[in-house]
Every structure is written in structure tokens, then in C-alpha cells.
PDB file of C-alpha atoms in Angstrom:
ATOM      1  CA  MET A   1     -14.445-154.744  84.895  1.00 84.00           C
ATOM      2  CA  ARG A   2     -16.137-153.180  82.466  1.00 84.00           C
ATOM      3  CA  ASP A   3     -15.213-149.896  83.560  1.00 90.00           C
ATOM      4  CA  TRP A   4     -11.778-150.739  82.932  1.00 92.00           C
ATOM      5  CA  LEU A   5     -12.381-151.816  79.088  1.00 96.00           C
ATOM      6  CA  SER A   6     -12.459-148.972  76.573  1.00 96.00           C
ATOM      7  CA  PRO A   7     -15.595-148.585  74.673  1.00 96.00           C
ATOM      8  CA  ALA A   8     -14.339-151.069  71.606  1.00 97.00           C
ATOM      9  CA  GLN A   9     -13.917-153.772  73.988  1.00 97.00           C
ATOM     10  CA  ARG A  10     -17.012-153.372  76.195  1.00 96.00           C
ATOM     11  CA  ALA A  11     -19.243-153.750  72.737  1.00 96.00           C
ATOM     12  CA  GLN A  12     -16.830-156.800  71.940  1.00 95.00           C
ATOM     13  CA  PHE A  13     -17.569-158.423  75.173  1.00 95.00           C
ATOM     14  CA  ALA A  14     -21.465-157.426  75.338  1.00 94.00           C
ATOM     15  CA  GLY A  15     -21.708-158.817  71.443  1.00 94.00           C
ATOM     16  CA  LYS A  16     -19.435-161.803  71.679  1.00 92.00           C
ATOM     17  CA  GLY A  17     -18.563-163.220  75.177  1.00 91.00           C
ATOM     18  CA  TYR A  18     -14.878-161.773  74.934  1.00 94.00           C
ATOM     19  CA  PHE A  19     -12.703-158.714  74.376  1.00 97.00           C
ATOM     20  CA  GLU A  20      -9.226-158.597  72.885  1.00 97.00           C
ATOM     21  CA  VAL A  21      -6.107-157.189  74.196  1.00 98.00           C
ATOM     22  CA  ILE A  22      -2.707-155.744  72.360  1.00 98.00           C
ATOM     23  CA  GLY A  23       0.668-157.207  74.050  1.00 98.00           C
ATOM     24  CA  GLY A  24       2.945-154.549  75.936  1.00 97.00           C
ATOM     25  CA  ASP A  25       5.922-156.069  75.064  1.00 97.00           C
ATOM     26  CA  THR A  26       5.258-157.663  71.691  1.00 97.00           C
ATOM     27  CA  GLY A  27       2.394-156.072  70.137  1.00 97.00           C
ATOM     28  CA  ARG A  28       0.384-159.671  69.720  1.00 98.00           C
ATOM     29  CA  GLN A  29      -2.881-159.856  69.982  1.00 98.00           C
ATOM     30  CA  TYR A  30      -5.050-161.654  72.857  1.00 98.00           C
ATOM     31  CA  ARG A  31      -8.732-162.903  73.080  1.00 97.00           C
ATOM     32  CA  ILE A  32      -9.959-162.796  77.005  1.00 96.00           C
ATOM     33  CA  TYR A  33     -12.677-165.267  77.195  1.00 94.00           C
ATOM     34  CA  ALA A  34     -15.390-165.069  80.184  1.00 92.00           C
ATOM     35  CA  GLY A  35     -13.875-167.141  82.331  1.00 90.00           C
ATOM     36  CA  ALA A  36     -11.109-167.850  85.265  1.00 89.00           C
ATOM     37  CA  SER A  37      -8.365-170.146  83.860  1.00 89.00           C
ATOM     38  CA  THR A  38      -8.103-171.577  80.402  1.00 91.00           C
ATOM     39  CA  ASN A  39      -9.686-168.522  78.866  1.00 94.00           C
ATOM     40  CA  VAL A  40      -7.050-166.533  77.203  1.00 96.00           C
ATOM     41  CA  CYS A  41      -5.950-167.222  73.809  1.00 96.00           C
ATOM     42  CA  GLU A  42      -3.574-165.738  71.330  1.00 97.00           C
ATOM     43  CA  ILE A  43      -4.926-165.065  68.432  1.00 96.00           C
ATOM     44  CA  ASP A  44      -3.684-164.738  64.480  1.00 96.00           C
ATOM     45  CA  GLU A  45      -4.250-161.552  61.937  1.00 94.00           C
ATOM     46  CA  LYS A  46      -7.326-163.530  60.924  1.00 95.00           C
ATOM     47  CA  GLY A  47      -8.702-163.538  64.264  1.00 91.00           C
ATOM     48  CA  ARG A  48      -7.992-167.283  65.000  1.00 92.00           C
ATOM     49  CA  PRO A  49      -6.789-168.534  67.928  1.00 92.00           C
ATOM     50  CA  THR A  50      -3.568-169.835  68.003  1.00 94.00           C
ATOM     51  CA  ARG A  51      -2.155-170.841  71.139  1.00 94.00           C
ATOM     52  CA  GLY A  52      -4.120-171.128  74.828  1.00 95.00           C
ATOM     53  CA  LEU A  53      -2.844-169.599  77.973  1.00 95.00           C
ATOM     54  CA  CYS A  54      -3.701-170.350  81.469  1.00 95.00           C
ATOM     55  CA  PHE A  55      -2.584-167.806  83.938  1.00 95.00           C
ATOM     56  CA  MET A  56      -4.422-166.062  86.807  1.00 92.00           C
ATOM     57  CA  PRO A  57      -3.393-164.153  90.300  1.00 93.00           C
ATOM     58  CA  ARG A  58      -3.731-166.018  93.459  1.00 92.00           C
ATOM     59  CA  GLY A  59      -6.509-165.734  95.351  1.00 91.00           C
ATOM     60  CA  ASN A  60     -10.412-166.597  95.196  1.00 91.00           C
ATOM     61  CA  LEU A  61     -11.374-163.599  93.229  1.00 94.00           C
ATOM     62  CA  PRO A  62     -14.338-162.932  91.017  1.00 94.00           C
ATOM     63  CA  VAL A  63     -14.198-163.810  87.492  1.00 94.00           C
ATOM     64  CA  GLY A  64     -14.215-160.269  86.342  1.00 94.00           C
ATOM     65  CA  ASP A  65     -11.388-159.494  88.524  1.00 95.00           C
ATOM     66  CA  VAL A  66      -9.608-162.615  86.776  1.00 96.00           C
ATOM     67  CA  MET A  67     -10.318-161.164  83.827  1.00 96.00           C
ATOM     68  CA  LEU A  68      -9.024-157.494  84.840  1.00 96.00           C
ATOM     69  CA  SER A  69      -5.519-159.005  85.719  1.00 97.00           C
ATOM     70  CA  GLN A  70      -5.060-160.834  82.893  1.00 97.00           C
ATOM     71  CA  LYS A  71      -6.029-157.719  80.769  1.00 97.00           C
ATOM     72  CA  ILE A  72      -3.541-155.544  82.769  1.00 97.00           C
ATOM     73  CA  ALA A  73      -0.931-158.207  82.887  1.00 97.00           C
ATOM     74  CA  LEU A  74      -0.944-158.889  78.969  1.00 98.00           C
ATOM     75  CA  GLU A  75      -0.827-154.973  78.224  1.00 98.00           C
ATOM     76  CA  CYS A  76       1.407-153.694  80.956  1.00 97.00           C
ATOM     77  CA  CYS A  77       3.942-157.147  81.489  1.00 97.00           C
ATOM     78  CA  GLU A  78       3.507-159.248  78.653  1.00 98.00           C
ATOM     79  CA  ASN A  79       6.434-161.308  78.818  1.00 97.00           C
ATOM     80  CA  ARG A  80       6.221-162.069  82.747  1.00 97.00           C
ATOM     81  CA  ALA A  81       2.734-163.493  82.332  1.00 97.00           C
ATOM     82  CA  LEU A  82       3.849-165.579  79.155  1.00 97.00           C
ATOM     83  CA  GLU A  83       6.526-167.028  81.065  1.00 97.00           C
ATOM     84  CA  LEU A  84       4.333-168.055  83.878  1.00 95.00           C
ATOM     85  CA  ALA A  85       1.394-169.171  81.740  1.00 96.00           C
ATOM     86  CA  ARG A  86       0.382-172.622  80.940  1.00 95.00           C
ATOM     87  CA  ARG A  87      -0.323-173.495  77.183  1.00 95.00           C
ATOM     88  CA  PHE A  88      -2.766-175.206  75.383  1.00 92.00           C
ATOM     89  CA  ALA A  89      -4.524-176.328  71.990  1.00 91.00           C
ATOM     90  CA  PRO A  90      -7.297-174.021  72.005  1.00 85.00           C
ATOM     91  CA  SER A  91     -10.353-175.432  70.799  1.00 78.00           C
ATOM     92  CA  GLY A  92     -13.742-173.674  69.778  1.00 64.00           C
ATOM     93  CA  PHE A  93     -15.773-176.397  72.300  1.00 54.00           C
ATOM     94  CA  MET A  94     -14.107-174.155  75.318  1.00 58.00           C
ATOM     95  CA  PHE A  95     -15.286-170.999  73.900  1.00 58.00           C
ATOM     96  CA  ARG A  96     -19.124-171.299  73.863  1.00 55.00           C
ATOM     97  CA  ARG A  97     -21.418-168.221  74.279  1.00 51.00           C
ATOM     98  CA  SER A  98     -22.949-169.800  77.323  1.00 44.00           C
ATOM     99  CA  ARG A  99     -19.588-168.911  78.881  1.00 49.00           C
ATOM    100  CA  LEU A 100     -21.102-164.974  79.171  1.00 49.00           C
ATOM    101  CA  LEU A 101     -21.067-162.976  82.566  1.00 54.00           C
ATOM    102  CA  GLY A 102     -24.467-161.149  83.111  1.00 48.00           C
TER     103      GLY A 102
END
């Protein structure tokens, strides 16, 4: 997964345990946390999570592959990903730094 991230996204992921992407259809900003489900949030202009999104590819994939597919989906077919995503209210507890990948 890291090979597919921009240098800024790699640094963000290494330091904060998440990376941000821009939606290809709307230009909205999303944060993808380490994890395979309930790990994507839309964020506002101040960087605060506003809406949680749960969507993932089919199959039993490694966490990094799931996160990469979420990145690609948001960048390339954001509206379709949003159609399929289940929404949830994000909370700080759900996104602790302890979820970092090695």
C-alpha cells in the first residue's frame, strides 16, 4: 500500500496513523485510518471528522489492500463508493493511534 501513497500521504500515515485523499467527483476530503472497516471519515475544512463511511472490497484481503482499494475508490469513483457506503457517526475512540500498521 505504501508504494501507492504520495510522499505527503506516506509521511502522514507514518506520523499519524492515517492518510487523507481528495474525492475525485466532489473534491471532498477523506481520512483513511488503519483498518479494514469503519475506518474512513469525511473531514471538514478544519480537519474534523464529520461523517464516517464503511465500505470495502469483497474477499478476505490484508488491511493494507483494503485501505488501498478505499483510496482508489474515493479518488476514481467517489460517487459510487458513497452510494455503497454505510454511514456512521465518527468518534475519537474509534480511531486511536494503537491501530497503526507495522
